[in-house]
Amino acid sequence: MQWITPNHSTPAILALLFILLPSIAFSTALPEALSFESVDSVSLTDWKFQRLEMKKTLLQEEYGTIPPVPAVEVIEEQREEVQVLGTGFKTTKISAVLAFGADNALTMKVCCWVPKLAKGPCRALLAIEPVWQEDPFITNGILQQILRRNCAFIGFDHNALASYEDSTQRAALDAYPEYSWGAVAAAAWGCSITLNWVETLDEIQSGRVGVWGHSRRGKSALLAGALDERFAAVFSHMSGMGGSALYRERSEGAQRLSQLTEQWWLHENLFAYDGKEDSLPFDQHWLLGLIAPRPLYICSGSKDAWGNPDGDRAAVAAVEPVYKRFGSMNNLQLDVVDEEHIDPNAAGNGSEWERTLDFFIMHMQSMTRTMSSVLVGVPYFAGWWEETPNKWMDPEGKDWRSRFPGRVPTFGEYNTQENMDQEIIVASGYGVDFFSILWYYNPPEGEREKHAALLNRGLEYFMASAQAPRMKFMIEFCNHPPFDVTTEEAWAACTAFWAQCMKHPSYLKVDGRPVFKVHGVQHFLQQHDNDLERCRRDLDILREAVRAEGLEEPLIGGGVGGGESIGPNHPAAVLFDFTCTYMDVPPLDKTEGDYPYETLAEHIEEGRMHHVKDAVPYLPFVSAGWSPRPWGDPRPSFAPPADKYWVAALRKVKQDLNAHEEFGFPSIKAFTIYAWNEYGEGGFIAPTGIWKSRRLQPIRSIFGG
């Protein structure tokens, strides 16, 4: 059923309904490679990789590359109590000037109107508009409409970044000449910068901010929502070509690329497809797919031929499988109005805003689901081998499980195939993308099983699991003594074994390259007598073993200190493709009690910042806890994180990943969660009988799952 609303002046109650669309007959069928029809068979981790490729293509071919969103400095801010013109309605008007970019060279005016009677922080709509202007936002009653619905109204001066109307107004583009963006992308970037400011306002629920735009600004609103998962909902009003409408499905009279005279809006690569839109390596449903599963509202005019309403319908139909995949079909709405290309801010068009507000308020009653492109890794959850029950005994031979009941894992204390199967299901369901399986070399004379030099039960059980397609795994070679590899024969055997494991369909690969970690760079150097050539030779043996299996050259990471900057001449930069940190404990005195978790989190965050200018990418980490008791570790212990501090640590690493291009694997954002305790490598994050899944739940809400 296609829903077309007639002209009317009353609120459109029907806007609360979800639009069921008929199947769309495309002028040119979407190529299979561009379609979402098979998304049901894709794991959530693979969907993150697919999202990344979609984002890359859209930026390279349509919108241009965009700088990371910078931190902002508020150089002016004032609050004033205002009675809205012609009403008795009172509001708090917050105005500010933000400075950002290199040396804070860019400045931009922002404004936020807050309903005076709001009880506590309120939801907000961020419009790509100068909302402080009396005409049209007050004279036409738009501000009053929004405030009456207990919503704040936010806007910013997008012309301070780049103008849609004047190609010579391009302050942001000139400040970042190494990026290939245009006016549409600059305004989208401005939305995220404004949101950085909004997050500092006590009056606003920063997790319930929607982004809205009309026409050309609607293109920017969609892009802002696609690139910044902090926006809880996205609204596009008649955004047409380069916005919500497919290129491959065109209404009669729809705008073509050759008819866009303001080519500085978009990337020059796009115009090479003028007259050949059907050969584009993407289409606009990809943009909508990056917003899923968050609420997405698209308004289209049935008489707006230039804006391509048929393309809007086709795009919404094409993205439906993604919303179905996440069980969020009610978050997708197409509102087709019986109108031409109308300005919702003009006098007499208040019903356009009422439908927007109906949709927004309905969906902000609860927290919206999200999906990011950030990979989340943790050490595998499983505990010790059944053959070594002494691990559960203290030095006096007493079983200490009763002393730490909150740490006893739900799926059993030992590695078994059944436990691994359950751990994969739970971890993947809560948004964990890969297990980092710590692998130890066990020579025949070692403390573990005889004749099992290459055996790792966790690795063995993961690779054998029928649940393995749900997520990825990678190997972290724990090369610290006494598990270092000291002979050429043993190294050759290890590398051949690792290369075989990398052929597994669920092995973590970035850009086709298997990911592998050496636990400690300093140990690796010492084991090679600090001879870089010997180190390089052994790493080359690993690379050759992987290539011999028909795989791409591996991405090899090396473990370094949390606060250890890595310059271009540092051995880690010379030898490895990226660096990482397993764990970093503050250098405090050991006490009988526990230090607060916040002290641990702050130490890790400060150390992370030392890697901002590293010569190679840095894979950051957060810690779900550090308490080695009852083992005799000389380092201090820390209390488990309260829920709010754990959420804050996850949000902070996500913020840092978005702000710093150097963080993550090469070409994709990622981080790991350190979670060791005496029950296993992932003990502090694995489900337990007392803690249940409380450490996992925020991962899903923040990073998707």
XYZ file of C-alpha atoms in Angstrom:
705
model
C 0.000 0.000 0.000
C 1.314 3.413 -0.915
C 0.204 6.139 1.445
C -0.387 9.609 0.014
C -1.550 12.272 2.430
C -3.718 15.052 1.053
C -3.188 18.740 1.729
C -4.412 19.542 5.210
C -3.582 21.787 8.115
C -4.222 19.387 10.989
C -1.579 17.025 12.372
C -1.315 13.829 10.389
C -2.177 11.123 12.884
C -1.618 8.575 10.146
C 2.058 9.531 10.239
C 2.381 7.031 13.064
C 1.644 4.221 10.658
C 4.371 2.277 8.922
C 4.164 2.328 5.154
C 3.848 -1.039 3.476
C 5.205 -0.641 -0.007
C 4.386 -2.718 -3.044
C 7.257 -4.392 -4.830
C 9.084 -1.915 -7.041
C 9.799 -2.620 -10.678
C 13.115 -0.898 -11.240
C 13.885 0.775 -14.553
C 17.236 -0.950 -14.261
C 17.319 -3.767 -11.723
C 19.763 -3.310 -8.898
C 22.829 -5.451 -9.577
C 23.076 -8.391 -7.199
C 26.271 -6.936 -5.719
C 24.357 -3.799 -4.686
C 21.218 -5.516 -3.404
C 20.371 -6.235 0.231
C 18.235 -9.266 -0.594
C 20.725 -11.718 0.959
C 21.419 -9.694 4.112
C 19.662 -12.306 6.271
C 22.488 -14.749 5.600
C 25.213 -12.273 6.609
C 26.654 -12.323 10.145
C 26.622 -9.069 12.075
C 30.405 -8.907 11.893
C 30.363 -9.381 8.127
C 27.672 -6.689 7.948
C 30.087 -4.303 9.680
C 32.652 -5.003 6.981
C 29.976 -4.540 4.312
C 28.924 -1.230 5.889
C 32.527 -0.080 5.767
C 32.800 -0.854 2.054
C 29.504 0.900 1.371
C 30.676 3.962 3.274
C 34.013 4.024 1.451
C 32.343 3.806 -1.942
C 29.794 6.533 -1.181
C 32.522 8.887 0.004
C 34.935 8.137 -2.823
C 32.357 8.343 -5.598
C 29.610 10.703 -4.406
C 30.273 12.878 -1.362
C 34.060 13.079 -1.058
C 36.302 12.115 1.822
C 35.654 13.899 5.119
C 37.937 14.794 8.060
C 37.361 13.220 11.467
C 34.938 15.222 13.594
C 37.096 17.531 15.744
C 36.669 18.475 19.366
C 35.100 21.888 19.879
C 35.980 24.820 22.086
C 33.144 27.081 23.177
C 34.469 30.616 22.828
C 31.123 32.321 23.526
C 27.974 30.970 25.147
C 24.966 32.701 26.624
C 21.582 31.675 27.964
C 18.543 33.922 27.954
C 14.919 33.444 28.895
C 12.713 34.349 25.930
C 8.953 34.640 25.479
C 8.195 33.430 21.984
C 6.714 36.078 19.713
C 2.931 36.220 19.756
C 2.543 33.562 22.460
C 2.899 33.185 26.180
C 5.344 30.365 25.581
C 8.650 30.683 27.415
C 11.898 29.098 26.317
C 15.572 29.083 27.164
C 17.658 30.196 24.200
C 21.256 28.941 24.315
C 23.550 30.620 21.788
C 27.226 29.861 21.286
C 30.169 30.269 18.958
C 32.301 27.166 18.514
C 35.946 27.032 17.480
C 37.483 23.880 16.032
C 39.949 22.515 13.521
C 43.689 23.188 13.362
C 44.523 26.028 15.782
C 40.753 26.539 16.187
C 40.836 28.406 12.884
C 37.197 27.607 12.055
C 34.288 29.133 13.947
C 30.562 28.508 13.698
C 27.446 29.885 15.382
C 25.063 27.396 16.996
C 21.754 27.797 18.805
C 19.493 25.624 20.934
C 15.933 26.469 21.996
C 14.793 24.511 25.086
C 11.148 24.387 26.275
C 11.039 26.207 29.597
C 8.637 23.722 31.180
C 10.674 20.650 30.267
C 11.097 18.331 33.244
C 14.735 17.396 33.048
C 16.774 16.888 29.868
C 14.634 16.712 26.737
C 14.894 15.195 23.266
C 15.894 17.477 20.417
C 15.770 17.938 16.658
C 18.908 19.312 15.031
C 18.036 21.091 11.784
C 20.511 22.206 9.148
C 19.104 25.689 9.500
C 19.923 29.011 11.251
C 17.132 28.442 13.772
C 17.862 31.695 15.651
C 16.388 33.710 12.769
C 12.963 35.081 13.573
C 11.824 34.645 9.971
C 10.706 31.950 9.255
C 11.162 29.903 12.417
C 9.186 32.111 14.794
C 6.961 34.119 12.470
C 5.704 30.921 10.810
C 5.210 29.094 14.098
C 7.788 26.337 13.570
C 9.629 26.929 16.825
C 6.347 27.026 18.718
C 5.259 23.693 17.193
C 8.438 21.978 18.265
C 8.592 23.428 21.770
C 4.946 22.526 22.452
C 5.865 18.886 21.806
C 8.475 19.141 24.566
C 11.345 18.987 22.081
C 14.363 21.244 21.863
C 15.244 22.807 18.497
C 18.894 23.102 17.468
C 20.575 24.652 14.448
C 23.916 25.911 13.175
C 25.398 28.192 10.540
C 26.353 25.713 7.821
C 27.464 28.596 5.590
C 30.416 29.085 7.949
C 31.711 25.756 6.602
C 30.647 25.779 2.956
C 27.746 27.328 1.091
C 25.251 25.498 -1.094
C 24.609 28.760 -2.958
C 28.092 30.263 -3.366
C 31.023 28.052 -4.362
C 33.515 30.645 -3.090
C 32.312 30.294 0.514
C 34.298 27.207 1.487
C 36.153 27.857 4.739
C 36.069 24.239 5.930
C 37.061 22.835 2.534
C 40.038 25.186 2.392
C 41.041 24.324 5.962
C 41.235 20.624 5.042
C 42.532 20.584 1.449
C 43.673 16.964 1.717
C 40.019 15.853 1.727
C 37.834 15.779 -1.368
C 34.502 16.832 0.129
C 31.885 19.301 -1.045
C 29.098 21.394 0.453
C 26.779 18.462 1.220
C 29.494 16.667 3.181
C 30.589 19.868 4.932
C 27.085 20.440 6.305
C 26.906 16.799 7.440
C 30.231 17.316 9.227
C 28.776 20.441 10.810
C 25.904 18.393 12.218
C 28.371 16.185 14.083
C 30.376 19.169 15.307
C 27.163 20.719 16.623
C 26.300 17.442 18.327
C 29.666 17.571 20.105
C 28.499 20.853 21.626
C 25.007 19.549 22.370
C 26.525 16.705 24.386
C 27.827 19.328 26.839
C 24.344 20.776 27.499
C 22.611 19.506 30.623
C 19.237 20.459 29.142
C 19.452 17.919 26.284
C 19.254 14.127 26.191
C 22.209 13.673 23.875
C 21.165 10.096 23.094
C 17.837 11.319 21.703
C 18.847 13.871 19.087
C 17.455 13.548 15.571
C 18.911 15.265 12.493
C 16.607 16.951 9.958
C 17.046 18.618 6.591
C 14.976 19.800 3.631
C 15.969 19.503 -0.051
C 19.751 19.983 -0.411
C 19.984 20.044 3.369
C 18.097 16.764 3.407
C 20.989 15.213 1.488
C 23.321 16.402 4.240
C 21.006 15.153 6.994
C 21.025 11.659 5.495
C 24.804 11.706 5.192
C 25.181 12.960 8.774
C 22.987 10.134 10.033
C 24.840 7.577 7.939
C 28.272 8.650 9.204
C 27.472 9.498 12.830
C 25.658 6.796 14.773
C 25.018 9.200 17.655
C 22.008 10.600 15.807
C 19.049 8.688 17.175
C 16.796 9.378 14.178
C 17.184 10.818 10.679
C 14.726 12.960 8.690
C 14.966 13.770 5.001
C 12.374 16.079 3.433
C 12.279 15.956 -0.385
C 16.036 15.450 -0.770
C 15.883 13.936 -4.273
C 19.011 13.131 -6.271
C 22.049 12.581 -4.077
C 19.673 12.157 -1.140
C 16.893 9.635 -0.630
C 16.120 8.766 -4.281
C 17.696 5.963 -6.278
C 19.575 6.966 -9.412
C 18.407 3.807 -11.172
C 14.690 4.488 -10.692
C 13.623 7.813 -12.186
C 10.256 9.505 -12.364
C 9.480 11.290 -15.594
C 11.118 14.700 -15.301
C 13.486 13.644 -12.496
C 16.702 15.614 -12.173
C 19.761 14.136 -13.895
C 23.394 14.652 -12.989
C 23.884 16.898 -15.994
C 21.233 19.235 -14.579
C 22.987 19.837 -11.261
C 24.716 23.154 -11.851
C 26.038 23.354 -8.271
C 28.593 20.606 -8.771
C 30.559 21.727 -5.712
C 27.884 20.053 -3.602
C 29.169 16.579 -4.427
C 32.383 14.838 -5.490
C 33.630 15.280 -9.040
C 33.801 11.497 -9.544
C 30.013 11.346 -9.503
C 29.662 13.408 -12.671
C 31.593 10.844 -14.695
C 28.349 8.815 -14.506
C 26.285 11.531 -16.199
C 24.000 9.617 -18.547
C 25.410 6.361 -17.169
C 23.762 6.354 -13.757
C 22.805 2.715 -14.207
C 26.490 1.777 -14.022
C 27.112 3.473 -10.667
C 28.940 1.166 -8.199
C 26.349 2.089 -5.534
C 22.904 3.540 -5.181
C 21.176 5.587 -2.517
C 19.707 2.636 -0.632
C 23.271 2.129 0.597
C 23.086 5.525 2.286
C 19.818 4.500 3.924
C 21.304 1.126 4.875
C 24.039 2.859 6.859
C 21.329 4.480 8.992
C 19.564 1.180 9.743
C 18.263 0.079 12.167
C 17.723 3.588 13.591
C 14.456 5.418 12.836
C 14.465 6.880 9.318
C 11.706 9.150 8.006
C 11.629 10.175 4.353
C 9.109 12.689 3.051
C 8.498 12.727 -0.684
C 6.165 14.804 -2.854
C 4.088 12.855 -5.362
C 4.055 15.930 -7.659
C 7.736 16.736 -7.127
C 8.907 15.157 -10.383
C 12.296 16.891 -10.172
C 12.822 15.293 -6.735
C 12.096 11.793 -8.119
C 9.380 10.337 -5.853
C 9.598 7.007 -7.689
C 13.268 6.908 -6.730
C 12.313 7.520 -3.087
C 9.859 4.630 -3.109
C 12.396 2.362 -4.762
C 15.128 3.283 -2.272
C 12.901 2.557 0.716
C 11.848 -0.760 -0.806
C 15.491 -1.648 -1.456
C 16.559 -0.977 2.149
C 13.641 -2.864 3.722
C 15.623 -6.152 3.997
C 18.147 -4.447 6.288
C 15.463 -3.156 8.631
C 13.852 -6.606 8.604
C 17.242 -8.151 9.420
C 17.370 -6.109 12.627
C 13.696 -6.540 13.493
C 13.165 -2.799 13.079
C 10.690 -2.457 10.226
C 8.605 0.030 12.209
C 11.634 2.355 12.219
C 11.407 2.903 8.456
C 8.764 5.269 7.110
C 8.090 6.849 3.743
C 5.594 9.710 3.840
C 4.367 10.570 0.342
C 2.427 13.844 0.299
C 0.260 15.091 -2.544
C 2.473 18.107 -3.110
C 5.129 19.611 -5.318
C 8.545 20.554 -3.905
C 7.350 22.591 -0.925
C 9.302 24.322 1.828
C 8.151 22.957 5.208
C 9.329 26.180 6.861
C 7.012 28.355 4.770
C 3.781 29.794 6.145
C 0.886 27.339 6.052
C 3.046 24.205 5.878
C 2.970 23.339 9.565
C 1.540 19.886 8.901
C 4.908 18.879 7.427
C 6.541 19.466 10.807
C 3.679 17.829 12.712
C 4.209 14.533 10.881
C 7.933 14.769 11.567
C 7.286 15.350 15.264
C 4.749 12.513 15.462
C 7.335 10.073 14.125
C 10.149 11.449 16.274
C 8.247 11.432 19.556
C 6.895 7.936 18.965
C 10.381 6.544 18.397
C 12.071 8.447 21.215
C 9.932 6.765 23.871
C 12.685 4.168 24.213
C 16.347 3.944 23.289
C 16.891 3.227 19.624
C 19.075 0.411 18.371
C 22.216 1.218 16.464
C 24.806 -0.482 14.311
C 28.366 0.720 13.921
C 31.333 -0.283 11.794
C 33.597 -0.627 14.845
C 34.889 -4.151 15.448
C 34.754 -5.289 19.074
C 37.192 -7.985 20.172
C 37.630 -9.809 23.475
C 39.755 -12.741 24.587
C 37.729 -15.908 24.319
C 35.613 -16.567 27.406
C 36.591 -20.156 28.180
C 38.489 -21.147 31.295
C 41.149 -23.728 31.977
C 41.708 -27.235 30.685
C 39.940 -29.974 32.549
C 43.273 -31.765 32.885
C 44.625 -29.018 35.173
C 42.058 -28.578 37.983
C 44.809 -27.192 40.201
C 44.130 -23.819 38.559
C 41.086 -23.577 40.830
C 43.153 -24.114 43.980
C 45.036 -21.585 46.056
C 48.672 -22.231 47.079
C 47.408 -24.185 50.099
C 45.315 -26.505 47.947
C 41.958 -24.974 48.877
C 39.309 -24.440 46.214
C 38.653 -20.692 46.153
C 35.574 -20.590 43.918
C 33.356 -19.999 46.940
C 35.321 -16.808 47.702
C 34.543 -15.322 44.273
C 31.018 -16.500 43.392
C 30.448 -13.513 41.105
C 33.205 -14.756 38.822
C 32.110 -18.362 38.307
C 31.197 -18.550 34.592
C 27.703 -19.566 33.532
C 28.975 -21.994 30.915
C 31.327 -23.919 33.180
C 34.868 -23.504 34.367
C 36.579 -25.615 31.717
C 37.114 -25.596 27.987
C 34.697 -27.957 26.268
C 33.109 -27.948 22.838
C 29.672 -27.358 24.330
C 30.903 -24.377 26.326
C 32.613 -22.844 23.297
C 29.435 -23.219 21.231
C 27.438 -21.358 23.870
C 30.100 -18.679 24.268
C 30.076 -17.933 20.532
C 26.281 -17.624 20.518
C 26.226 -15.281 23.500
C 29.232 -13.164 22.501
C 28.047 -12.634 18.928
C 24.515 -11.913 20.108
C 25.792 -9.108 22.313
C 27.884 -7.475 19.604
C 31.321 -9.076 20.070
C 32.842 -9.446 16.608
C 35.914 -11.540 17.268
C 37.654 -13.628 19.882
C 41.357 -13.026 20.290
C 42.540 -16.523 21.155
C 45.742 -16.462 23.172
C 48.002 -19.194 21.845
C 50.929 -20.681 23.753
C 53.719 -22.869 22.445
C 53.995 -25.982 24.618
C 57.205 -27.927 24.077
C 57.072 -31.630 25.021
C 58.919 -30.942 28.278
C 56.495 -28.134 29.171
C 53.971 -28.099 32.007
C 50.969 -28.975 29.864
C 50.029 -32.102 27.942
C 52.757 -34.270 26.501
C 53.167 -34.266 22.721
C 50.883 -31.255 22.372
C 53.277 -28.490 21.372
C 50.753 -26.789 19.084
C 47.563 -27.664 20.953
C 45.200 -24.926 22.114
C 41.811 -26.170 23.253
C 40.063 -22.842 22.772
C 41.329 -22.565 19.206
C 40.498 -26.194 18.487
C 36.952 -25.907 19.784
C 36.238 -22.611 18.026
C 37.364 -23.973 14.660
C 35.245 -27.105 15.167
C 32.144 -25.230 16.313
C 29.004 -25.240 14.200
C 28.418 -21.728 15.590
C 31.707 -20.332 14.226
C 30.047 -18.518 11.265
C 28.435 -16.133 13.764
C 31.704 -14.283 14.480
C 35.455 -14.173 13.805
C 38.572 -15.260 15.637
C 42.244 -14.416 15.468
C 45.435 -15.765 17.020
C 47.513 -13.843 19.532
C 50.880 -15.563 19.960
C 51.795 -15.293 23.652
C 55.551 -15.150 23.311
C 56.407 -14.271 26.891
C 58.660 -16.700 28.813
C 58.422 -19.640 29.290
C 56.347 -19.989 26.132
C 58.755 -18.382 23.683
C 59.843 -20.277 20.577
C 63.609 -20.723 20.603
C 64.502 -22.926 17.616
C 64.128 -22.529 13.856
C 62.375 -25.896 13.624
C 59.814 -24.932 16.235
C 59.208 -21.534 14.576
C 58.654 -23.202 11.200
C 56.169 -25.619 12.764
C 54.322 -22.796 14.513
C 54.045 -20.583 11.431
C 52.835 -23.488 9.292
C 50.191 -24.303 11.901
C 49.038 -20.692 12.216
C 48.783 -20.364 8.436
C 46.546 -23.442 8.328
C 44.274 -21.900 10.954
C 44.013 -18.698 8.913
C 42.277 -20.644 6.134
C 39.269 -21.141 8.393
C 36.236 -19.225 7.001
C 35.782 -17.387 10.311
C 39.372 -16.238 10.692
C 39.474 -12.444 11.036
C 40.641 -10.776 7.828
C 40.886 -7.059 7.076
C 40.984 -6.177 3.378
C 41.447 -9.909 2.798
C 44.528 -10.053 5.042
C 44.507 -12.412 8.068
C 45.130 -10.570 11.347
C 47.771 -11.950 13.732
C 49.251 -10.522 16.925
C 52.569 -11.028 18.667
C 51.846 -10.546 22.356
C 54.937 -8.531 23.278
C 57.322 -6.603 21.030
C 59.972 -6.332 23.755
C 59.941 -10.088 24.366
C 60.183 -10.671 20.618
C 63.218 -8.406 20.399
C 64.910 -10.020 23.394
C 64.299 -13.489 21.985
C 66.191 -12.361 18.869
C 69.018 -10.654 20.801
C 67.596 -7.250 19.759
C 68.590 -8.011 16.164
C 65.994 -6.370 13.895
C 67.112 -8.411 10.895
C 66.533 -11.674 12.753
C 63.135 -10.409 13.888
C 62.251 -9.423 10.335
C 63.408 -12.791 9.017
C 61.102 -14.725 11.352
C 58.149 -12.488 10.540
C 58.881 -12.997 6.843
C 58.794 -16.760 7.429
C 55.285 -16.302 8.831
C 54.270 -14.160 5.859
C 55.586 -16.747 3.419
C 53.777 -19.571 5.231
C 50.511 -17.644 4.942
C 51.043 -16.859 1.256
C 51.846 -20.536 0.639
C 48.304 -21.351 1.775
C 46.934 -19.111 -0.967
C 46.063 -16.262 1.398
C 46.838 -12.562 1.299
C 49.841 -11.368 3.281
C 48.895 -11.187 6.971
C 48.483 -8.036 9.022
C 50.869 -8.583 11.916
C 50.501 -6.565 15.100
C 52.874 -6.203 18.025
C 52.051 -5.581 21.673
C 53.433 -2.381 23.228
C 52.910 -0.390 26.408
C 49.683 1.538 26.860
C 51.493 4.869 27.187
C 54.380 4.092 24.847
C 54.477 6.390 21.808
C 55.618 4.659 18.622
C 57.730 6.858 16.363
C 58.900 5.880 12.859
C 62.194 4.443 14.159
C 60.678 2.444 16.998
C 61.215 -1.313 16.441
C 57.444 -1.861 16.600
C 56.931 0.543 13.681
C 59.793 -1.006 11.716
C 58.605 -4.605 12.153
C 54.815 -4.571 12.498
C 51.749 -3.392 10.566
C 50.004 -2.135 13.700
C 50.499 -2.099 17.452
C 48.215 -2.953 20.349
C 48.209 -3.212 24.122
C 47.040 -6.272 26.010
C 46.733 -4.546 29.397
C 48.305 -1.664 31.296
C 48.026 -1.422 35.093
C 48.665 1.886 36.912
C 51.938 1.854 38.890
C 50.307 2.058 42.326
C 51.211 0.352 45.583
C 49.481 -2.937 46.238
C 46.998 -2.710 49.119
C 44.609 -5.040 50.909
C 41.675 -3.231 49.362
C 40.759 -2.352 45.793
C 41.380 0.928 44.034
C 38.307 2.388 42.266
C 37.709 1.277 38.692
C 37.683 4.913 37.562
C 41.406 5.154 38.376
C 42.121 2.214 36.084
C 39.916 3.595 33.289
C 41.529 7.047 33.444
C 45.019 5.528 33.298
C 44.095 3.533 30.197
C 42.489 6.546 28.510
C 45.530 8.717 29.192
C 47.835 6.038 27.822
C 45.719 5.757 24.686
C 46.350 9.402 23.882
C 50.100 8.741 23.701
C 49.386 6.757 20.524
C 47.508 9.479 18.645
C 50.521 10.360 16.498
C 52.032 6.876 16.186
C 53.837 5.929 12.989
C 51.597 2.856 12.556
C 47.933 2.262 13.463
C 47.222 1.509 17.116
C 44.520 -0.922 18.267
C 43.189 0.581 21.529
C 41.700 -1.331 24.432
C 39.477 -0.896 27.449
C 39.544 -3.013 30.589
C 36.526 -4.722 32.113
C 38.502 -5.113 35.321
C 41.827 -5.970 36.900
C 41.960 -8.079 40.053
C 44.422 -10.982 40.044
C 43.306 -12.240 43.447
C 43.732 -14.912 44.703
C 46.893 -15.261 42.633
C 50.060 -13.728 44.017
C 50.478 -10.891 41.535
C 52.504 -7.930 42.888
C 50.320 -5.364 41.130
C 47.331 -3.615 42.766
C 43.729 -4.721 42.357
C 40.785 -2.601 41.221
C 37.106 -2.822 42.044
C 34.758 -4.060 39.311
C 33.214 -1.214 37.321
C 29.793 0.041 38.258
C 27.493 -0.054 35.253
C 27.737 3.691 34.585
C 31.549 3.611 34.577
C 31.655 0.614 32.264
C 29.297 2.358 29.851
C 31.416 5.520 30.087
C 34.599 3.575 29.249
C 32.974 2.047 26.160
C 31.565 5.380 25.007
C 34.957 7.027 25.465
C 36.816 4.487 23.346
C 34.164 4.865 20.645
C 34.580 8.639 20.773
C 38.365 8.302 20.518
C 38.096 5.876 17.603
C 35.937 8.348 15.703
C 38.201 11.291 16.500
C 41.553 9.738 15.602
C 42.248 8.165 12.241
C 45.279 6.341 13.688
C 43.159 4.128 15.967
C 41.989 0.651 14.959
C 43.201 -1.853 12.432
C 44.470 -0.459 9.142
C 41.297 0.584 7.240
C 38.697 -0.337 9.895
C 37.977 0.925 13.396
C 38.411 -1.694 16.121
C 39.328 -2.146 19.768
C 39.714 -4.956 22.284
C 38.383 -5.488 25.787
C 40.808 -6.808 28.373
C 38.918 -9.099 30.749
C 41.308 -11.601 32.389
C 40.704 -12.990 35.836
C 41.478 -16.309 37.463
C 38.604 -17.984 35.600
C 39.989 -17.343 32.151
C 41.038 -14.742 29.611
C 37.544 -13.280 29.235
C 36.470 -13.861 32.800
C 35.405 -10.312 33.645
C 33.117 -10.032 30.649
C 31.760 -13.574 30.320
C 28.276 -14.257 31.724
C 28.284 -15.424 35.345
C 25.600 -16.693 37.671
C 25.549 -13.433 39.621
C 26.540 -10.751 37.093
C 24.589 -12.411 34.266
C 25.356 -10.523 31.013
C 25.725 -7.033 32.482
C 29.180 -6.490 30.974
C 27.979 -7.551 27.530
C 24.730 -5.598 27.317
C 26.325 -2.132 26.864
C 28.442 -3.470 23.992
C 25.289 -4.224 22.041
C 23.635 -0.901 22.834
C 26.727 1.170 21.945
C 28.238 -0.778 19.045
C 25.275 -2.781 17.735
C 24.417 -6.434 17.806
